[in-house]
Amino acid sequence: MVRARRVVTILLGMAILLWSMMATAFATRVANVNVVFVVDCFTYVVNGVSQFTDAPPFIHEGRTFVPVRFLANSIGIEDEGIIWDATTRTVTLNMFWVSVTLQVGSPFITINAGDGDVRREMDVTPLIVPPGRVVLPARFVAEAFGLEVGWNPIYRAVLIGMPGQLPGVPTRVVASDRLLLSTREVIALVQPAVVSLETDRGPAGSGFFVSSDGWVLTNAHCVQDSQWIIVTTFDDQEFSATIRKMDIGTDLALLTLDNPLQLQFPFIHFHRYLQCVTIGDDVLAFGAPWGLDRTVTRGIVSAIREMDPIPGIWQSRVTVIQHDAAIAPGSSGGPLVNMRGEWIGVNTAVLEDFSFAVPADYYYWLQRTR
């Protein structure tokens, strides 16, 4: 009997110690949460470090929706703690002893913090948006894990932190360690990396090298369904090319040269994501409008906006950079570059004299797809 009591006492002590350690770890993790999501921005900030999402926050019926997976990661929930049931369209988030369950189309959130299920009603229902992400306002998930959510209307930013310790909004335009260049300097830096494309259908547009070993970025609509592709470089060398990755939703394609002969190609070394693009920025557009290769035009960023699908161009709702640098058929696939020589987008479409480029953010995700 004495031995049994001793074993029970030891086990109880171990359980209390384990619970205490878990509570300390949980408290430490959430205490370090400092997160900022910005509407329409593919980057978000966690403890001062920029991260990337393939589903930027957006405003729907007066509420700001954020992707649940990236929200969960930002507050310390590991990937293995995120469980998606495709049959029931249910997401379960687990961190230590706290479990939160959401269902697409249902206004209820279920929270279990070790003392049984608590079911609360939300004033919205989770949605699914391309590319298959579950989204909802951050407050419901963050508060379930003991965090506070705020809103900055000037920057349209969602702020997440410990109660009473919401973060400030980082400067939207991150200071670059690269100096502003003259127009001549940008052209000299970028133009050798720009290529022209031809397919079995005729002149197809433009593209540019994104690596020294011959990877070319262009628009999907320039090369989709082509029997063959010829890439002509700045110094008039011609190479056949193959599509390696393509996303018709965002109208981007990555090509590789079939026989690069172990050459080292000039490429644009730096790019900037939407977080670092500001309305009014000076930009240069490179390409071959109407087959006129080595063409450069100048303009400014006039807007960053959401655009619905356009037949024959992008096939899903995308965020685009609107600018007034002149582009025309043949410019598609060429780089849009800032005055630091960094490409910020891929020129894609002209609609009623307005020019549009797909942001570099989408390249980040295309680059990482299999």
Short mmCIF file of C-alpha atoms in Angstrom, two decimals:
data_model
loop_
_atom_site.label_atom_id
_atom_site.label_comp_id
_atom_site.label_asym_id
_atom_site.label_seq_id
_atom_site.Cartn_x
_atom_site.Cartn_y
_atom_site.Cartn_z
CA MET A 1 0.00 0.00 0.00
CA VAL A 2 2.81 2.39 0.94
CA ARG A 3 4.64 1.53 -2.28
CA ALA A 4 1.48 2.13 -4.31
CA ARG A 5 0.98 5.52 -2.68
CA ARG A 6 4.59 6.38 -3.38
CA VAL A 7 4.19 5.45 -7.06
CA VAL A 8 1.00 7.52 -7.28
CA THR A 9 2.76 10.45 -5.63
CA ILE A 10 5.69 10.18 -8.05
CA LEU A 11 3.41 9.93 -11.06
CA LEU A 12 1.34 12.87 -9.86
CA GLY A 13 4.49 14.91 -9.31
CA MET A 14 5.75 14.05 -12.80
CA ALA A 15 2.39 15.00 -14.30
CA ILE A 16 2.41 18.33 -12.48
CA LEU A 17 6.00 18.97 -13.58
CA LEU A 18 5.17 18.08 -17.20
CA TRP A 19 2.08 20.30 -17.12
CA SER A 20 4.15 23.13 -15.67
CA MET A 21 6.81 22.72 -18.36
CA MET A 22 4.16 22.68 -21.09
CA ALA A 23 2.46 25.74 -19.62
CA THR A 24 5.78 27.57 -19.47
CA ALA A 25 6.61 26.60 -23.06
CA PHE A 26 3.16 27.67 -24.26
CA ALA A 27 3.36 30.99 -22.40
CA THR A 28 6.85 31.61 -23.77
CA ARG A 29 5.77 30.88 -27.33
CA VAL A 30 2.73 33.16 -27.36
CA ALA A 31 4.56 35.87 -25.41
CA ASN A 32 7.00 36.14 -28.32
CA VAL A 33 4.27 36.59 -30.93
CA ASN A 34 4.56 39.85 -32.87
CA VAL A 35 2.79 39.57 -36.23
CA VAL A 36 1.65 42.00 -38.93
CA PHE A 37 -0.44 41.04 -41.99
CA VAL A 38 -1.11 43.74 -44.61
CA VAL A 39 -4.10 43.63 -46.98
CA ASP A 40 -3.16 42.61 -50.54
CA CYS A 41 0.46 41.98 -49.52
CA PHE A 42 2.13 38.62 -50.14
CA THR A 43 4.62 39.23 -47.34
CA TYR A 44 3.83 39.38 -43.65
CA VAL A 45 6.10 40.09 -40.69
CA VAL A 46 6.73 37.74 -37.75
CA ASN A 47 8.95 39.16 -34.99
CA GLY A 48 10.53 41.57 -37.46
CA VAL A 49 11.24 38.96 -40.14
CA SER A 50 9.40 38.94 -43.49
CA GLN A 51 7.59 35.72 -44.44
CA PHE A 52 5.64 34.83 -47.56
CA THR A 53 2.09 33.70 -48.24
CA ASP A 54 0.46 32.47 -51.44
CA ALA A 55 -2.92 33.88 -50.37
CA PRO A 56 -2.63 37.54 -49.34
CA PRO A 57 -5.12 39.01 -46.84
CA PHE A 58 -8.17 40.65 -48.39
CA ILE A 59 -11.26 42.55 -47.28
CA HIS A 60 -14.60 40.81 -47.77
CA GLU A 61 -17.91 42.23 -46.54
CA GLY A 62 -16.08 44.66 -44.28
CA ARG A 63 -13.89 42.02 -42.62
CA THR A 64 -10.20 41.28 -43.25
CA PHE A 65 -9.59 37.63 -44.08
CA VAL A 66 -6.19 35.96 -43.62
CA PRO A 67 -5.03 32.43 -44.56
CA VAL A 68 -5.43 30.12 -41.55
CA ARG A 69 -2.27 28.09 -42.22
CA PHE A 70 0.02 31.11 -42.35
CA LEU A 71 -1.76 32.67 -39.40
CA ALA A 72 -1.22 29.47 -37.42
CA ASN A 73 2.47 29.32 -38.35
CA SER A 74 2.92 32.97 -37.40
CA ILE A 75 1.68 32.42 -33.84
CA GLY A 76 3.87 29.37 -33.27
CA ILE A 77 1.81 26.41 -34.49
CA GLU A 78 4.00 23.95 -36.39
CA ASP A 79 2.85 22.32 -39.64
CA GLU A 80 2.22 19.02 -37.86
CA GLY A 81 -0.20 20.86 -35.59
CA ILE A 82 -2.35 21.88 -38.58
CA ILE A 83 -4.74 19.13 -39.67
CA TRP A 84 -6.97 19.45 -42.75
CA ASP A 85 -9.84 17.01 -43.32
CA ALA A 86 -10.85 17.36 -46.97
CA THR A 87 -13.94 15.20 -46.48
CA THR A 88 -15.50 17.47 -43.86
CA ARG A 89 -13.54 20.59 -44.96
CA THR A 90 -12.41 21.01 -41.36
CA VAL A 91 -9.20 22.59 -40.06
CA THR A 92 -7.88 21.65 -36.60
CA LEU A 93 -5.06 23.64 -35.00
CA ASN A 94 -3.13 22.11 -32.10
CA MET A 95 -0.54 23.78 -29.88
CA PHE A 96 0.28 22.02 -26.60
CA TRP A 97 -3.06 21.36 -24.87
CA VAL A 98 -5.09 23.91 -26.85
CA SER A 99 -7.06 22.66 -29.85
CA VAL A 100 -9.13 24.82 -32.21
CA THR A 101 -11.45 23.45 -34.90
CA LEU A 102 -13.02 25.37 -37.81
CA GLN A 103 -15.18 24.20 -40.69
CA VAL A 104 -15.52 25.88 -44.07
CA GLY A 105 -19.04 27.25 -44.40
CA SER A 106 -19.80 26.96 -40.67
CA PRO A 107 -20.00 30.00 -38.35
CA PHE A 108 -18.87 27.97 -35.31
CA ILE A 109 -15.39 27.61 -33.80
CA THR A 110 -14.70 24.86 -31.26
CA ILE A 111 -12.02 25.46 -28.63
CA ASN A 112 -10.65 22.81 -26.28
CA ALA A 113 -8.12 24.11 -23.76
CA GLY A 114 -8.03 20.95 -21.66
CA ASP A 115 -11.35 21.50 -19.90
CA GLY A 116 -13.78 20.28 -22.56
CA ASP A 117 -15.11 21.74 -25.79
CA VAL A 118 -16.39 25.30 -25.94
CA ARG A 119 -18.37 26.14 -29.07
CA ARG A 120 -18.56 29.79 -30.08
CA GLU A 121 -20.39 31.42 -32.94
CA MET A 122 -18.51 33.73 -35.30
CA ASP A 123 -20.05 36.50 -37.39
CA VAL A 124 -18.40 35.08 -40.54
CA THR A 125 -17.75 31.66 -42.00
CA PRO A 126 -14.35 30.41 -43.18
CA LEU A 127 -13.87 30.48 -46.96
CA ILE A 128 -11.62 28.67 -49.42
CA VAL A 129 -9.69 30.86 -51.87
CA PRO A 130 -7.07 30.03 -54.54
CA PRO A 131 -4.75 28.18 -54.29
CA GLY A 132 -6.97 26.15 -51.94
CA ARG A 133 -6.34 28.12 -48.74
CA VAL A 134 -8.85 28.37 -45.88
CA VAL A 135 -9.23 32.00 -44.77
CA LEU A 136 -11.09 33.86 -42.01
CA PRO A 137 -10.60 36.94 -39.78
CA ALA A 138 -7.55 36.44 -37.56
CA ARG A 139 -9.27 37.44 -34.33
CA PHE A 140 -11.15 34.17 -33.82
CA VAL A 141 -8.04 31.97 -33.97
CA ALA A 142 -5.66 34.38 -32.22
CA GLU A 143 -7.98 34.95 -29.26
CA ALA A 144 -8.44 31.20 -28.83
CA PHE A 145 -4.70 31.01 -28.12
CA GLY A 146 -4.75 33.95 -25.71
CA LEU A 147 -3.61 36.65 -28.13
CA GLU A 148 -5.02 40.05 -29.05
CA VAL A 149 -5.77 41.31 -32.57
CA GLY A 150 -5.79 44.96 -33.67
CA TRP A 151 -6.34 46.87 -36.90
CA ASN A 152 -4.40 49.79 -38.38
CA PRO A 153 -6.72 51.51 -40.91
CA ILE A 154 -3.96 53.68 -42.40
CA TYR A 155 -1.81 50.74 -43.48
CA ARG A 156 -4.77 48.30 -43.64
CA ALA A 157 -2.78 46.04 -41.37
CA VAL A 158 -3.83 43.25 -38.99
CA LEU A 159 -1.74 43.33 -35.79
CA ILE A 160 -1.33 40.30 -33.49
CA GLY A 161 0.43 40.16 -30.12
CA MET A 162 0.01 39.62 -26.42
CA PRO A 163 -2.88 41.56 -24.81
CA GLY A 164 -1.78 45.17 -24.47
CA GLN A 165 1.37 44.54 -26.54
CA LEU A 166 0.24 44.86 -30.14
CA PRO A 167 3.08 45.51 -32.60
CA GLY A 168 3.48 48.65 -34.63
CA VAL A 169 3.39 48.56 -38.42
CA PRO A 170 6.88 48.24 -39.94
CA THR A 171 7.78 50.81 -42.57
CA ARG A 172 6.06 49.54 -45.70
CA VAL A 173 8.89 50.62 -47.96
CA VAL A 174 11.92 48.83 -46.64
CA ALA A 175 15.09 50.84 -47.02
CA SER A 176 17.21 49.18 -49.68
CA ASP A 177 20.92 48.66 -49.30
CA ARG A 178 21.14 49.27 -53.04
CA LEU A 179 21.47 52.82 -54.30
CA LEU A 180 19.14 54.48 -56.76
CA LEU A 181 20.59 54.35 -60.26
CA SER A 182 20.22 56.55 -63.30
CA THR A 183 18.05 55.37 -66.19
CA ARG A 184 21.17 54.65 -68.23
CA GLU A 185 22.65 52.58 -65.41
CA VAL A 186 19.49 50.50 -65.00
CA ILE A 187 19.29 49.83 -68.73
CA ALA A 188 22.95 48.79 -68.86
CA LEU A 189 22.40 46.48 -65.89
CA VAL A 190 19.14 44.85 -66.98
CA GLN A 191 18.95 44.78 -70.75
CA PRO A 192 21.59 42.05 -71.30
CA ALA A 193 19.34 39.68 -69.30
CA VAL A 194 16.25 40.28 -71.47
CA VAL A 195 15.38 37.77 -74.22
CA SER A 196 12.90 37.49 -77.09
CA LEU A 197 10.71 34.42 -77.60
CA GLU A 198 9.45 32.75 -80.75
CA THR A 199 7.22 29.68 -80.99
CA ASP A 200 5.64 27.65 -83.76
CA ARG A 201 2.88 30.28 -83.71
CA GLY A 202 5.34 33.11 -84.49
CA PRO A 203 6.86 35.86 -82.31
CA ALA A 204 5.65 35.09 -78.78
CA GLY A 205 6.88 37.88 -76.53
CA SER A 206 9.70 38.49 -74.12
CA GLY A 207 11.35 36.99 -71.07
CA PHE A 208 14.43 37.42 -68.91
CA PHE A 209 17.08 35.31 -67.25
CA VAL A 210 16.61 34.75 -63.53
CA SER A 211 19.72 32.59 -63.11
CA SER A 212 23.12 32.33 -64.74
CA ASP A 213 22.49 28.75 -65.89
CA GLY A 214 19.75 29.70 -68.31
CA TRP A 215 16.41 29.75 -66.47
CA VAL A 216 14.06 32.18 -68.22
CA LEU A 217 10.93 33.70 -66.69
CA THR A 218 8.08 34.73 -68.98
CA ASN A 219 4.30 34.72 -69.26
CA ALA A 220 2.47 31.43 -69.53
CA HIS A 221 0.29 32.77 -72.34
CA CYS A 222 3.42 33.37 -74.44
CA VAL A 223 4.44 29.69 -74.53
CA GLN A 224 1.44 27.60 -73.51
CA ASP A 225 0.63 24.75 -75.95
CA SER A 226 3.68 25.56 -78.10
CA GLN A 227 5.28 22.78 -80.16
CA TRP A 228 8.67 24.45 -79.90
CA ILE A 229 10.19 27.57 -78.30
CA ILE A 230 13.22 29.56 -79.44
CA VAL A 231 14.94 31.99 -77.06
CA THR A 232 17.06 34.77 -78.57
CA THR A 233 19.48 36.45 -76.18
CA PHE A 234 20.66 40.05 -76.10
CA ASP A 235 23.78 39.08 -78.08
CA ASP A 236 21.65 37.32 -80.73
CA GLN A 237 22.37 33.73 -79.73
CA GLU A 238 19.45 31.35 -80.28
CA PHE A 239 18.53 28.39 -78.07
CA SER A 240 15.63 25.98 -78.06
CA ALA A 241 13.84 25.94 -74.71
CA THR A 242 11.52 23.73 -72.68
CA ILE A 243 8.79 24.68 -70.23
CA ARG A 244 9.80 23.45 -66.76
CA LYS A 245 7.14 25.08 -64.59
CA MET A 246 3.97 26.90 -65.53
CA ASP A 247 1.01 28.43 -63.71
CA ILE A 248 -1.77 29.65 -65.99
CA GLY A 249 -3.56 31.07 -62.95
CA THR A 250 -0.91 33.75 -62.48
CA ASP A 251 0.27 33.67 -66.11
CA LEU A 252 3.89 32.73 -65.35
CA ALA A 253 6.19 30.13 -66.87
CA LEU A 254 9.80 29.10 -66.23
CA LEU A 255 11.83 27.84 -69.18
CA THR A 256 15.21 26.14 -69.40
CA LEU A 257 17.50 26.24 -72.40
CA ASP A 258 17.91 22.82 -74.00
CA ASN A 259 21.60 23.18 -74.89
CA PRO A 260 23.14 26.04 -72.92
CA LEU A 261 26.68 24.75 -73.69
CA GLN A 262 27.71 25.43 -70.08
CA LEU A 263 27.50 29.14 -70.73
CA GLN A 264 26.99 31.68 -67.95
CA PHE A 265 24.12 34.03 -68.81
CA PRO A 266 23.63 37.59 -67.54
CA PHE A 267 20.61 37.66 -65.23
CA ILE A 268 18.77 40.16 -63.05
CA HIS A 269 20.29 39.52 -59.63
CA PHE A 270 17.73 41.20 -57.38
CA HIS A 271 13.97 41.38 -57.08
CA ARG A 272 11.54 43.09 -54.71
CA TYR A 273 8.18 41.89 -53.44
CA LEU A 274 4.97 43.93 -53.24
CA GLN A 275 5.72 45.02 -49.68
CA CYS A 276 8.51 47.13 -51.13
CA VAL A 277 6.55 48.57 -54.06
CA THR A 278 4.97 51.99 -53.55
CA ILE A 279 2.57 53.97 -55.71
CA GLY A 280 4.61 56.66 -57.45
CA ASP A 281 7.79 54.55 -57.80
CA ASP A 282 9.64 55.13 -61.05
CA VAL A 283 9.83 51.98 -63.19
CA LEU A 284 11.25 50.80 -66.51
CA ALA A 285 9.59 48.18 -68.73
CA PHE A 286 11.79 45.99 -70.96
CA GLY A 287 10.63 43.86 -73.89
CA ALA A 288 9.95 43.58 -77.59
CA PRO A 289 6.62 45.28 -78.38
CA TRP A 290 5.53 44.47 -81.93
CA GLY A 291 8.81 42.57 -82.32
CA LEU A 292 10.94 45.65 -81.61
CA ASP A 293 13.54 44.03 -79.36
CA ARG A 294 15.67 45.99 -76.88
CA THR A 295 12.81 48.41 -76.24
CA VAL A 296 12.72 50.25 -72.90
CA THR A 297 9.90 52.52 -71.71
CA ARG A 298 9.56 54.52 -68.52
CA GLY A 299 6.66 55.22 -66.16
CA ILE A 300 5.47 55.09 -62.57
CA VAL A 301 3.55 52.61 -60.44
CA SER A 302 0.01 53.98 -60.49
CA ALA A 303 -1.84 51.33 -58.45
CA ILE A 304 -1.69 47.89 -56.88
CA ARG A 305 -5.02 46.20 -57.38
CA GLU A 306 -6.91 42.93 -57.48
CA MET A 307 -7.96 41.84 -60.97
CA ASP A 308 -10.47 39.21 -62.05
CA PRO A 309 -9.44 36.49 -64.52
CA ILE A 310 -8.87 37.64 -68.11
CA PRO A 311 -9.36 35.00 -70.83
CA GLY A 312 -6.06 34.16 -72.48
CA ILE A 313 -3.98 35.89 -69.80
CA TRP A 314 -4.22 35.17 -66.07
CA GLN A 315 -6.83 32.55 -65.22
CA SER A 316 -7.45 33.30 -61.53
CA ARG A 317 -7.99 36.43 -59.46
CA VAL A 318 -4.56 38.02 -58.98
CA THR A 319 -2.96 41.09 -57.47
CA VAL A 320 -1.20 43.13 -60.14
CA ILE A 321 1.00 46.20 -60.43
CA GLN A 322 -0.62 48.85 -62.64
CA HIS A 323 1.83 51.26 -64.27
CA ASP A 324 1.97 53.70 -67.16
CA ALA A 325 5.17 52.56 -68.90
CA ALA A 326 4.14 51.81 -72.49
CA ILE A 327 3.86 48.11 -73.36
CA ALA A 328 2.22 46.36 -76.32
CA PRO A 329 1.88 42.83 -77.75
CA GLY A 330 5.40 41.40 -77.62
CA SER A 331 6.17 43.12 -74.31
CA SER A 332 4.50 40.24 -72.45
CA GLY A 333 6.98 38.37 -70.26
CA GLY A 334 9.47 41.22 -70.03
CA PRO A 335 10.60 42.57 -66.65
CA LEU A 336 9.23 45.62 -64.86
CA VAL A 337 12.20 47.09 -62.99
CA ASN A 338 12.64 49.75 -60.32
CA MET A 339 15.41 52.35 -60.26
CA ARG A 340 17.66 50.12 -58.18
CA GLY A 341 17.80 47.62 -61.02
CA GLU A 342 15.54 45.16 -59.17
CA TRP A 343 12.69 43.51 -61.06
CA ILE A 344 9.34 43.90 -59.31
CA GLY A 345 7.04 42.27 -61.84
CA VAL A 346 6.51 40.57 -65.20
CA ASN A 347 4.69 42.70 -67.78
CA THR A 348 1.56 40.84 -68.78
CA ALA A 349 -1.29 42.85 -70.24
CA VAL A 350 -2.47 46.12 -71.75
CA LEU A 351 -6.11 47.01 -71.19
CA GLU A 352 -7.36 50.23 -72.76
CA ASP A 353 -3.87 51.78 -72.63
CA PHE A 354 -3.30 50.73 -69.00
CA SER A 355 -0.30 48.44 -68.37
CA PHE A 356 -0.20 45.61 -65.83
CA ALA A 357 2.55 43.41 -64.40
CA VAL A 358 2.33 40.25 -62.32
CA PRO A 359 4.31 40.87 -59.08
CA ALA A 360 7.54 39.04 -58.25
CA ASP A 361 5.71 37.48 -55.27
CA TYR A 362 4.05 34.98 -57.61
CA TYR A 363 7.47 33.92 -58.94
CA TYR A 364 8.41 32.98 -55.37
CA TRP A 365 5.70 30.32 -55.34
CA LEU A 366 6.19 29.16 -58.92
CA GLN A 367 9.88 28.67 -58.13
CA ARG A 368 9.01 26.33 -55.26
CA THR A 369 6.44 24.17 -57.01
CA ARG A 370 7.50 20.73 -58.18
#
